[in-house]
Coordinates of C-alpha atoms and ligand atoms in Angstrom, one line a residue:
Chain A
X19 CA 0.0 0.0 0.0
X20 CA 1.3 3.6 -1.2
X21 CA 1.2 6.2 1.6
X22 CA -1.2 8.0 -0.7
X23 CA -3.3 4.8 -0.3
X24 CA -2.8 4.3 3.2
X25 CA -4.0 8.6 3.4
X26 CA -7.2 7.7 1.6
X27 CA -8.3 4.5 3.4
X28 CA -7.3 5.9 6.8
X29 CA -7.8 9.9 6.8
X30 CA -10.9 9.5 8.5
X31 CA -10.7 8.4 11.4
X32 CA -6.7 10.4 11.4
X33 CA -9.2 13.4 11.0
X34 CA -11.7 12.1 13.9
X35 CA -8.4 11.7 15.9
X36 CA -7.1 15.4 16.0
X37 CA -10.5 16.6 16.0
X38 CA -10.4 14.9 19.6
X39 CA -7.1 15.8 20.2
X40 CA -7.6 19.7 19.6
X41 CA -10.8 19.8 21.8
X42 CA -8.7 17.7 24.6
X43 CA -6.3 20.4 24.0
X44 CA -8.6 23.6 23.9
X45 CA -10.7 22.3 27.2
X46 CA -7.2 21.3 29.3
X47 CA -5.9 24.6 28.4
X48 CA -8.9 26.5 29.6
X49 CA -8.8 24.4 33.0
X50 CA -5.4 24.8 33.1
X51 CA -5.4 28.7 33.0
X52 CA -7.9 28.9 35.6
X53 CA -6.5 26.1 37.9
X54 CA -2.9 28.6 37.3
X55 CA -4.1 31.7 37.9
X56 CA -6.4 30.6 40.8
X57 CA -3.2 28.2 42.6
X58 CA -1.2 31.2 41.7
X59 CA -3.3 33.3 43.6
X60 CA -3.8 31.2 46.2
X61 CA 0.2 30.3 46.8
X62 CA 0.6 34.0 47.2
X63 CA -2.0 34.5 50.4
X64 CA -1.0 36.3 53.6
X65 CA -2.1 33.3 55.4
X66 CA 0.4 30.2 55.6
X67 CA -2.5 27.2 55.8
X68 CA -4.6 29.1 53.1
X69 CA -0.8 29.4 51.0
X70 CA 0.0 25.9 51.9
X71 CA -2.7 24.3 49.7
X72 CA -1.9 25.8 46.8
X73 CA 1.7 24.9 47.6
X74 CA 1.0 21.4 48.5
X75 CA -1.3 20.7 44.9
X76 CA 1.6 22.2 43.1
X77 CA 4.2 20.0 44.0
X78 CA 2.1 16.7 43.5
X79 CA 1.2 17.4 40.2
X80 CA 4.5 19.2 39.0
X81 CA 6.3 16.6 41.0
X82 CA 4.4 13.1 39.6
X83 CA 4.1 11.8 36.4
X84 CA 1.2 12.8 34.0
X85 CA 0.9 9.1 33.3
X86 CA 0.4 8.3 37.1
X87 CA -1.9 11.4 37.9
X88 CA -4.5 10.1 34.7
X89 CA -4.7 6.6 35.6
X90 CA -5.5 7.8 38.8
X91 CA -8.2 10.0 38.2
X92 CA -9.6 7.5 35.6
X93 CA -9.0 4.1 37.6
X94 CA -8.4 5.1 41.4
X95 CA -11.1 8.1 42.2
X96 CA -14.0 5.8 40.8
X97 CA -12.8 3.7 44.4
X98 CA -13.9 7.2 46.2
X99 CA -17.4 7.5 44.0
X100 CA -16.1 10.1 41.8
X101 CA -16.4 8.4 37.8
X102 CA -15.2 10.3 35.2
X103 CA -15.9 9.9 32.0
X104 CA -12.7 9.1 29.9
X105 CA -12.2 12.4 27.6
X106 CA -13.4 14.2 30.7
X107 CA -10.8 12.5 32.9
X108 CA -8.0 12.9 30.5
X109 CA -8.8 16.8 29.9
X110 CA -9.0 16.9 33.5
X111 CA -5.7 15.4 34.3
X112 CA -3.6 16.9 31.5
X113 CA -5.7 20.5 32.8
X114 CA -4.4 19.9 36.5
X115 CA -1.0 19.1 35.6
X116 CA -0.2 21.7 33.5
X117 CA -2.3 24.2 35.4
X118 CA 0.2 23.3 38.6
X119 CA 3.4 24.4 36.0
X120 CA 0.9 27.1 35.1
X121 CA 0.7 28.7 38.4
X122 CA 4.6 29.0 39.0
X123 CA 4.2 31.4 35.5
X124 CA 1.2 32.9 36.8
X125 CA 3.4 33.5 40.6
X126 CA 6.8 34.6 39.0
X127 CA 5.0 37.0 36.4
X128 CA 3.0 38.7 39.2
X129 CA 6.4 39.1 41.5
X130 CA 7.8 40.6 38.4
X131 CA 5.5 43.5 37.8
X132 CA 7.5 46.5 39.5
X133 CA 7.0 47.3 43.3
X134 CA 6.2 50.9 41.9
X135 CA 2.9 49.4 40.3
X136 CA 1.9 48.2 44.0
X137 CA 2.8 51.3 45.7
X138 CA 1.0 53.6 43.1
X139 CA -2.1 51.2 43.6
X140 CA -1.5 51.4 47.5
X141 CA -1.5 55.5 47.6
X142 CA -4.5 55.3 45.1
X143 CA -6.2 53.7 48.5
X144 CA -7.3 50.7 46.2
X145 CA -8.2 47.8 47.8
X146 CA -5.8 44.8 48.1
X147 CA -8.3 42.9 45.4
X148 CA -8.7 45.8 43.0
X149 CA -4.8 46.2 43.2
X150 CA -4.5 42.6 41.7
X151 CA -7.1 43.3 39.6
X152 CA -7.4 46.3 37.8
X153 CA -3.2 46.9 38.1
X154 CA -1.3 44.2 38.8
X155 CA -2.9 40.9 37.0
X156 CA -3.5 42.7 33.5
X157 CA 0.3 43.7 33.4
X158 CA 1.4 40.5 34.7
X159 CA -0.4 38.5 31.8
X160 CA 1.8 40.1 29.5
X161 CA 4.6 38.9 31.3
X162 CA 4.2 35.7 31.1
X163 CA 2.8 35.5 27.9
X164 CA 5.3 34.3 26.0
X165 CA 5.8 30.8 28.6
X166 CA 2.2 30.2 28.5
X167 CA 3.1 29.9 24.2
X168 CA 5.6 26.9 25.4
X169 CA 3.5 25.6 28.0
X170 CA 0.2 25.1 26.1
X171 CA 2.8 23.0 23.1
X172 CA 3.4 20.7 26.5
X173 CA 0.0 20.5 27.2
X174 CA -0.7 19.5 23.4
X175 CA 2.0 16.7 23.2
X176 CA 0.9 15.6 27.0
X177 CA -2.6 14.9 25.4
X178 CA -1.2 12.1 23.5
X179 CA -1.4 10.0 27.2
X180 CA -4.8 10.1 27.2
X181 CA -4.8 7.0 24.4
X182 CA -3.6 4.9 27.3
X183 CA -7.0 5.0 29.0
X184 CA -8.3 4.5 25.9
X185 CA -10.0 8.4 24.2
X186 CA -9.7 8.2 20.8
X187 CA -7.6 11.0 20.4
X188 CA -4.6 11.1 17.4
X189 CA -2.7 9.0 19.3
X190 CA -5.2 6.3 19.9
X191 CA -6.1 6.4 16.0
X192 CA -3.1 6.0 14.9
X193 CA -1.8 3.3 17.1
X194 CA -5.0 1.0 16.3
X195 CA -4.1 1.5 12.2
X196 CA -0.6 0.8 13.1
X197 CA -1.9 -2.8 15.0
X198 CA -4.1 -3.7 11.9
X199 CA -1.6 -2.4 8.7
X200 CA 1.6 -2.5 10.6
X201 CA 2.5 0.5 8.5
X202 CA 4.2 2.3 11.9
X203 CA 6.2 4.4 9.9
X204 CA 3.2 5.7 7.9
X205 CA 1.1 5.5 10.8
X206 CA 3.2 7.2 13.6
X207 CA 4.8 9.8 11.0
X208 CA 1.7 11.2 10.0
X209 CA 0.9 11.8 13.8
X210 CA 4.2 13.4 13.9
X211 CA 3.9 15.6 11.4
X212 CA 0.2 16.3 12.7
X213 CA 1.2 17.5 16.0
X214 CA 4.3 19.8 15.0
X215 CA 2.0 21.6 12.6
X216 CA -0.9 21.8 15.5
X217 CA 2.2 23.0 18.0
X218 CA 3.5 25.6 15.1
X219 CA 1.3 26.5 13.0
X220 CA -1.6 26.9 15.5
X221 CA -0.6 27.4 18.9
X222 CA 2.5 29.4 18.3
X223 CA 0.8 32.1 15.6
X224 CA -2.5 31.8 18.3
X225 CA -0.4 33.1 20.9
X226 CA 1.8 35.4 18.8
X227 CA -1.2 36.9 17.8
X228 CA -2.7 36.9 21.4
X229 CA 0.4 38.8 22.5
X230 CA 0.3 41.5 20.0
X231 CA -3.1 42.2 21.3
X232 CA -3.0 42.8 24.9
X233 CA 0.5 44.6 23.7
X234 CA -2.2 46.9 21.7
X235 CA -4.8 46.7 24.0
X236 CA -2.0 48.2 26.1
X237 CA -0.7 50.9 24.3
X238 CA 3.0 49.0 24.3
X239 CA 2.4 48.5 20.0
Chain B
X21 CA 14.2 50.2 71.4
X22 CA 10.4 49.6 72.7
X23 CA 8.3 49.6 69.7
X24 CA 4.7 49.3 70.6
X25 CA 4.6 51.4 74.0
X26 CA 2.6 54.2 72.6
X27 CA 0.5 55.0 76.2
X28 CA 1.9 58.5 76.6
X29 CA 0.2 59.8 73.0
X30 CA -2.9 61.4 72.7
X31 CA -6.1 59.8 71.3
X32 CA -6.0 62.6 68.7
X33 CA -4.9 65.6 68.6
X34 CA -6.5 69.0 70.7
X35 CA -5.8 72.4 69.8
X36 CA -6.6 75.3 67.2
X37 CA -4.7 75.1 64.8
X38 CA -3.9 71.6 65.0
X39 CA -1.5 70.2 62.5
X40 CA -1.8 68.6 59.0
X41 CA 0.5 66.0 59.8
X42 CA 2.4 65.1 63.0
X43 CA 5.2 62.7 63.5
X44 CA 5.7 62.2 67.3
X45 CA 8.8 60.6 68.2
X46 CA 8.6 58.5 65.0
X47 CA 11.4 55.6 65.1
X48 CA 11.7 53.5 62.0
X49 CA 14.3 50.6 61.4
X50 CA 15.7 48.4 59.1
X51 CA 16.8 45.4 61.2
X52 CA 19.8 47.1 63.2
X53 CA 19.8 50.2 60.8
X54 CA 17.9 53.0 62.7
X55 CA 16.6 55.5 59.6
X56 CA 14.4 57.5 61.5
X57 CA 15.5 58.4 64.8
X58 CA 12.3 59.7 66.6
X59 CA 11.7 62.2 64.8
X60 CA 9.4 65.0 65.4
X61 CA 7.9 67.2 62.8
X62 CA 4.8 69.4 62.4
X63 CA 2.7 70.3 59.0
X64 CA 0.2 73.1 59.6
X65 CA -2.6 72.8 57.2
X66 CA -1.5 74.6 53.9
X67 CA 1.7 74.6 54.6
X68 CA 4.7 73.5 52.0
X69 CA 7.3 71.7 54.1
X70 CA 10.1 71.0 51.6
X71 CA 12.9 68.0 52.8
X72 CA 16.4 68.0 52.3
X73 CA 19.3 66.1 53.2
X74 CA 22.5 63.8 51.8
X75 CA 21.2 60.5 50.5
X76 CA 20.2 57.6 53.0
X77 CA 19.2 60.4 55.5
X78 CA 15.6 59.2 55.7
X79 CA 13.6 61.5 53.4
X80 CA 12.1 59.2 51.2
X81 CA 11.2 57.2 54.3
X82 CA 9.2 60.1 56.1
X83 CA 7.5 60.4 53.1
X84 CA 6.4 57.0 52.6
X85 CA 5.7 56.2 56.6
X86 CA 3.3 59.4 56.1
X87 CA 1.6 56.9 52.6
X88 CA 1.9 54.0 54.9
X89 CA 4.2 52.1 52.6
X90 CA 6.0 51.0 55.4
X91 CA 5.1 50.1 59.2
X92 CA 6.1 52.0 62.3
X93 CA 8.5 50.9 64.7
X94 CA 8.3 53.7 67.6
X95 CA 5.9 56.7 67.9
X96 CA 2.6 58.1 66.2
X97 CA 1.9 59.9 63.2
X98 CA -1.0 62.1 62.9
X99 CA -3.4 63.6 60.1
X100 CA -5.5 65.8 60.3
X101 CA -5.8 65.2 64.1
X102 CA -6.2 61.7 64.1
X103 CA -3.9 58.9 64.5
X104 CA -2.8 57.1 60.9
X105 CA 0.0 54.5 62.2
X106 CA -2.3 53.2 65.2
X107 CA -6.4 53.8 66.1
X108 CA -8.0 54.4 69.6
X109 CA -9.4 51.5 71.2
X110 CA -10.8 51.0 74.5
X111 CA -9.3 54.4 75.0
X112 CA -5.8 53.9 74.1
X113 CA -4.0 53.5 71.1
X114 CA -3.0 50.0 69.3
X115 CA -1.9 49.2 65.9
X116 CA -4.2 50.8 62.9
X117 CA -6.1 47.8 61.4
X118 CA -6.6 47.5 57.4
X119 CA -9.7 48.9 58.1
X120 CA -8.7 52.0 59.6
X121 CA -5.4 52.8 57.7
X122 CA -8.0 52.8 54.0
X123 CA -9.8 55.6 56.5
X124 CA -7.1 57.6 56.4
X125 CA -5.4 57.2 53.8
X126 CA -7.5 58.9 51.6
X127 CA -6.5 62.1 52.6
X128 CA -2.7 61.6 51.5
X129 CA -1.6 61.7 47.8
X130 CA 1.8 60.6 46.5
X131 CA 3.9 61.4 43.3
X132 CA 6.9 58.6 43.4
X133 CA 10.6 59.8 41.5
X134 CA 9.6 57.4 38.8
X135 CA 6.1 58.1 38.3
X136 CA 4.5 54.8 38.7
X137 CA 1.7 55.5 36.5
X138 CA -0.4 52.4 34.9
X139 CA 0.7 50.9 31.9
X140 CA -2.0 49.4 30.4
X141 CA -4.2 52.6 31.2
X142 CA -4.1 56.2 29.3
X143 CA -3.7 59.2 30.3
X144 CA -7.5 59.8 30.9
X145 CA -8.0 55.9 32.5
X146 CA -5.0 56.2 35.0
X147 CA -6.8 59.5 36.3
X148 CA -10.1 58.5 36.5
X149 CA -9.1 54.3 37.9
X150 CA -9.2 55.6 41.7
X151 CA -12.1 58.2 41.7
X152 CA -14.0 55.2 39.9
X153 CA -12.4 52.5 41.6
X154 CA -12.3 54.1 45.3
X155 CA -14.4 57.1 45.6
X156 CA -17.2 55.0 43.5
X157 CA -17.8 57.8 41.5
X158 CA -19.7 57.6 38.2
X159 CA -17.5 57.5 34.9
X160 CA -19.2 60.5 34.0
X161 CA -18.1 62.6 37.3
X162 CA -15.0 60.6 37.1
X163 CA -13.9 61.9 33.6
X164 CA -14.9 64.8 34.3
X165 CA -12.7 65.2 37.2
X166 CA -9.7 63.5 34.9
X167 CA -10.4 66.0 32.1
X168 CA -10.6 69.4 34.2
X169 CA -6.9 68.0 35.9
X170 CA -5.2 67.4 33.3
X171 CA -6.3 70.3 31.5
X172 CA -4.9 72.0 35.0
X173 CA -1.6 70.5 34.2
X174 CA -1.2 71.0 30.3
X175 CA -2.2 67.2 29.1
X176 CA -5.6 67.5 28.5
X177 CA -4.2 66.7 24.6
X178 CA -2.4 63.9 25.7
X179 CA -5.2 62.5 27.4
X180 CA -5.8 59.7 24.9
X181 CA -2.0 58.2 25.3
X182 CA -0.7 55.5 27.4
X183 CA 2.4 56.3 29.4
X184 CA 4.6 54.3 26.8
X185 CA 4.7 57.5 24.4
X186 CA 4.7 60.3 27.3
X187 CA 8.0 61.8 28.1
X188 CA 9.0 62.0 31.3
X189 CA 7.8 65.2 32.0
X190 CA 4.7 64.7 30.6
X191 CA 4.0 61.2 32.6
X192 CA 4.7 63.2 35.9
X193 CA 2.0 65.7 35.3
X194 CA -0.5 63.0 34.4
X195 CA 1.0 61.1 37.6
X196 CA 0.2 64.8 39.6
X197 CA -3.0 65.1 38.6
X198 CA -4.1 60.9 39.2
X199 CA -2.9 61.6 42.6
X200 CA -5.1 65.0 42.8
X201 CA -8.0 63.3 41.3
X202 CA -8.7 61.6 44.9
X203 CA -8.7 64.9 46.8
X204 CA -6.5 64.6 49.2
X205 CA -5.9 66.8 52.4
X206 CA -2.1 66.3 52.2
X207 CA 0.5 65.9 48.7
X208 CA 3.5 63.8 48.8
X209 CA 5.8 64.6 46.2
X210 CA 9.7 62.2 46.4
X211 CA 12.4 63.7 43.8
X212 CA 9.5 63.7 41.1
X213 CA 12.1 65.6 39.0
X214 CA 15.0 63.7 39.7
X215 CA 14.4 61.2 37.0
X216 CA 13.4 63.9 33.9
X217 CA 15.6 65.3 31.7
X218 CA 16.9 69.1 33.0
X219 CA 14.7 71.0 30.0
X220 CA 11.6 68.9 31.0
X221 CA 12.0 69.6 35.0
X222 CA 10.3 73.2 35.0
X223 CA 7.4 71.9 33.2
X224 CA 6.8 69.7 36.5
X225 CA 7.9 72.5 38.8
X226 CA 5.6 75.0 36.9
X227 CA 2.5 72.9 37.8
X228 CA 3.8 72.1 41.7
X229 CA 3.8 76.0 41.6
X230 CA 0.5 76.1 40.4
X231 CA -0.5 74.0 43.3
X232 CA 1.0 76.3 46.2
X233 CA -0.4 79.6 45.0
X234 CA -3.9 78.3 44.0
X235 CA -5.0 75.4 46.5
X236 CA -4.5 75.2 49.8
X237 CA -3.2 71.9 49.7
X238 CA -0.6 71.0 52.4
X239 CA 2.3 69.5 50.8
X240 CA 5.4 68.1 51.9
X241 CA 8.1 67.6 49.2
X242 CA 11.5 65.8 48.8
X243 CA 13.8 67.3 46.4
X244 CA 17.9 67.8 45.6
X245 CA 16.9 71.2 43.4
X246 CA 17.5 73.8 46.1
X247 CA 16.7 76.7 44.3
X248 CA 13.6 75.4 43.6
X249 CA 13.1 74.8 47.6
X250 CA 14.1 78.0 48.3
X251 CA 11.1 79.7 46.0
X252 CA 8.5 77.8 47.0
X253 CA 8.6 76.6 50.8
X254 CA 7.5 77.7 53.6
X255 CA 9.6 75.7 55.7
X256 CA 12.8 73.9 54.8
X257 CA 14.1 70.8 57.0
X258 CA 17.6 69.8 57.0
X259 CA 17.6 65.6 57.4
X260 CA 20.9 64.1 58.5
X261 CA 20.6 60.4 59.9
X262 CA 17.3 60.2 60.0
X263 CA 16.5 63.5 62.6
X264 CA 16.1 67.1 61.4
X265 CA 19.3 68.7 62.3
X266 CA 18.3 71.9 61.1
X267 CA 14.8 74.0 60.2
X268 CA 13.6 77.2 59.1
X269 CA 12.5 79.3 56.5
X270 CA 14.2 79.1 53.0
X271 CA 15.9 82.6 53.7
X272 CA 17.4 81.1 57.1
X273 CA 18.1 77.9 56.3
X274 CA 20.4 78.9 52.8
X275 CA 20.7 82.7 53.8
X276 CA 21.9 82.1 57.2
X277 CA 22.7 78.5 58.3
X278 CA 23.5 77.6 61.8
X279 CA 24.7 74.0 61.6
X280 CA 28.0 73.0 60.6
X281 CA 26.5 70.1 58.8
X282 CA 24.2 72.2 57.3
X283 CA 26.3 74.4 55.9
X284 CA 28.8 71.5 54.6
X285 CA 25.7 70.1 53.1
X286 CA 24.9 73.4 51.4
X287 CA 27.8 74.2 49.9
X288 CA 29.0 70.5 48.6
X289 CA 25.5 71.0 46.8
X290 CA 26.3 73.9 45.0
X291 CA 29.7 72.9 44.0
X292 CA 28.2 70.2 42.5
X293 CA 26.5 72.7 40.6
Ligands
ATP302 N1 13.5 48.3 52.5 C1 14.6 48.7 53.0 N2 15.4 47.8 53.6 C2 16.6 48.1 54.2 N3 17.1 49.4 54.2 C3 16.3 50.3 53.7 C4 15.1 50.0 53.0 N4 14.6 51.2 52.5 C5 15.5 52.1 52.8 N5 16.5 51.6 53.5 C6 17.7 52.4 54.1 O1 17.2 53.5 54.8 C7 18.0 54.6 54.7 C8 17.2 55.8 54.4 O2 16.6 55.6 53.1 P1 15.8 56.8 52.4 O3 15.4 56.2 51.1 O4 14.8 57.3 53.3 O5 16.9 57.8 52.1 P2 16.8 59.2 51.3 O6 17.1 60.3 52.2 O7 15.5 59.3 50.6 O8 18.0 59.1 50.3 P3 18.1 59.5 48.7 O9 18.5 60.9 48.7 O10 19.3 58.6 48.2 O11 16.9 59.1 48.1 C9 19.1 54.3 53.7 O12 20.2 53.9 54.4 C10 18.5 53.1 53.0 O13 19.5 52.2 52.6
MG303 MG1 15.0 59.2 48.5

């Protein structure tokens, strides 16, 4: 079979895969930013118990495998009465992991914006939430930006777990063809080539393009 | 030193006139560095108390105790009569809560060396964020606030730009007139011309100006530009090590200073031109 062949009789269900495999992406990113910017948050409280959670969920899920933290949610919270779904506990998983990465951007951007920003906020007699708000939080996200470009191409190549428990996501598609042609190199070089060109020619120009934006938005262009 | 015996101070302060601002026997410490060195120091109510000093003396540090961007170590300071560092309770005085310290604040306004103005807002928006934000005016009220301020200090043209494509000059009026925006009883203003270029300086000083002979603002200023101090002050204070070694008019303190330090000061300052 010609790879042109092996295209024709197998681009559905390659298509049916990324499909999958761009919505796991877009809902783990969107849990991911507000698991961030809320553990970020939260890791930055006055109050040490209230700062130790966020501290404590950050250093599970930056320090554990992706692997481990899915088959737990998938296999081992069903034990405690919480079932998931499959694509919901694999958007869930990569989501958590990459939000706890997340929340170190979302920390280290908003330590970055200049004291003088705080201090103007402070004599303004703004309150400590409307100073993160209104000064501190919108200058921050340009900040960080730029990592949140890498880290969402780490959440899209972390998706590919998710096959392991069985979503039918690129990965999955392409590993059953590969058990019924044997065609690995056709099989897992097309999914190669599928997520560089979702990782550059998607996310990167998507957040590019994001970043000019809020540089607009913010007088900076 | 004993910093939270504060039983000897008043409640708040008696007496006609009674100060602007009061610092009684202030003390503020870095670790084992003392920088202020309880301090005493009056502001009547209108008044333009200009600071100077050699660097490290403590002037920027009076200045931001008084904004409460730093916390007290010994004393009380006063506005307008009441206590800002600490609040009566059960008839004596403890530690200002948030609560308390948002109270007062809001008569005190602050213009930093480096402007600190937003970023992400214009002109217009970083005038108008606090009176909307704080004082929970309308936008409407708000803008028109903004818009008859910065008219006041020559950027009502500018008012559509974001700080990013004001000079330096220009950023510090807008920075003058966000702080004036909240109406406060008392001005703050640390070395706002130390960081502009020499031809843009007077355009700051020409608004400060502005502010002593048309409001009755009280203001205490900061600055290394003497002859600037000397036409516009009321009072001058000479800080060295964190205690006023000298005070007095303008026409005392540079016509006629007492102080050896003083006088060393004085003249290494205008050697260096
Ligand atoms: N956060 C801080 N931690 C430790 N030391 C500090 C801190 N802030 C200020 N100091 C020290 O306090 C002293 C007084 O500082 P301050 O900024 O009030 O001086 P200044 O009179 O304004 O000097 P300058 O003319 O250089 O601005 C200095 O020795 C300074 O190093
Ligand atoms: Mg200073």
């Amino acid at each position: 079979m010609s790879y042109f062949e092996f295209l024709s009789q197998y681009s559905d269900r390659i298509v049916s895969g990324t499909f999958i495999t761009m919505a796991l992406t877009v809902l783990a990113a969107l849990l991911a930013v507000a698991i961030a910017v809320a553990a970020g948050l939260i890791r930055m409280a006055p109050n040490f118990a209230v700062r130790g959670v966020a501290m404590v969920y950050i250093e599970i899920f930056r320090g554990t495998s992706l692997l481990v933290q899915l088959y737990w949610i998938f296999f081992v919270l069903p034990l405690f009465g919480i079932t998931l779904e499959k694509f919901t506990a694999g958007f869930v998983a990569v989501g958590m992991n990459l939000g706890a990465y997340g929340a170190e951007l979302v920390r280290g951007a908003i330590l970055s914006v200049p004291k003088g920003q705080w201090e103007a906020a402070l004599a303004l007699n703004m309150s400590p939430a409307k100073r993160m708000r209104r000064v501190i939080l919108p200058q921050a996200v340009l900040i960080m930006l730029p990592s949140w470009g890498n880290l969402l191409i780490e959440l899209l190549k972390g998706t590919a777990l998710v096959a392991l428990i069985s979503v039918a996501d690129l990965m999955f598609q392409v590993k059953q063809i590969n058990g019924t042609t044997f065609m690995s190199a056709e099989a897992f070089g097309t999914a190669l080539i599928i997520y560089y060109v979702l990782a550059r020619f998607m996310i990167t120009p998507f957040m590019r393009w994001l970043e000019r934006f809020m540089m607009r938005k913010m007088g900076r262009a | 030193m004993d910093t939270r015996d504060v039983s000897g101070f008043p409640l708040t302060l008696e007496g006609d006139p009674t100060p602007m601002v009061s610092f009684r026997k202030v003390t503020k410490s870095y670790g084992s560095l003392v920088v202020l060195d309880s301090l005493d120091l009056d502001v009547a109510e209108g008044e333009m108390v200009t600071v100077i000093g050699p660097s490290g003396s403590g002037k920027t540090t009076v200045l931001r105790m008084l904004m409460t961007l730093e916390t007290i170590n010994g004393g009380v300071i006063y506005v307008d009569g009441e206590p800002l560092t600490h609040m009566p309770e059960g008839g004596r005085l403890v530690r200002a809560n948030n609560r308390h310290m948002r109270q007062m604040r809001s008569k005190i306004g602050m213009c930093f060396q480096h402007f600190n103005l937003f970023p992400h807002m214009t002109a217009l928006e970083n005038c108008m964020e606090g009176p909307v934000h704080v004082l929970g005016l309308s936008k409407q009220d708000a803008r028109e606030r903004a818009e008859e301020l910065l008219a006041m200090v020559g950027m009502a043209e500018k008012r559509d730009q974001h700080p990013s494509r004001l000079s330096g000059g220009q950023q510090q009026r807008v920075a003058i007139a966000r702080a004036l925006a909240m109406r406060p009883k008392v001005m703050l203003f640390d070395e706002v011309t130390s960081a502009l270029d020499p031809e843009v300086i007077g355009e700051v000083t020409t608004v400060i100006r502005k502010l002593v002979s048309e409001h009755n603002l009280t203001m205490l200023m900061v600055t290394h530009q003497m002859g600037f101090a000397k036409d516009i002050s009321d009072r001058v204070c000479f800080f060295y090590g964190g205690r006023i070694e000298e005070q007095g008019t303008p026409d005392e303190l540079f016509g006629n200073p007492q102080k050896e330090r003083t006088q060393q000061f004085l003249s290494a300052v205008k050697e260096a031109g």
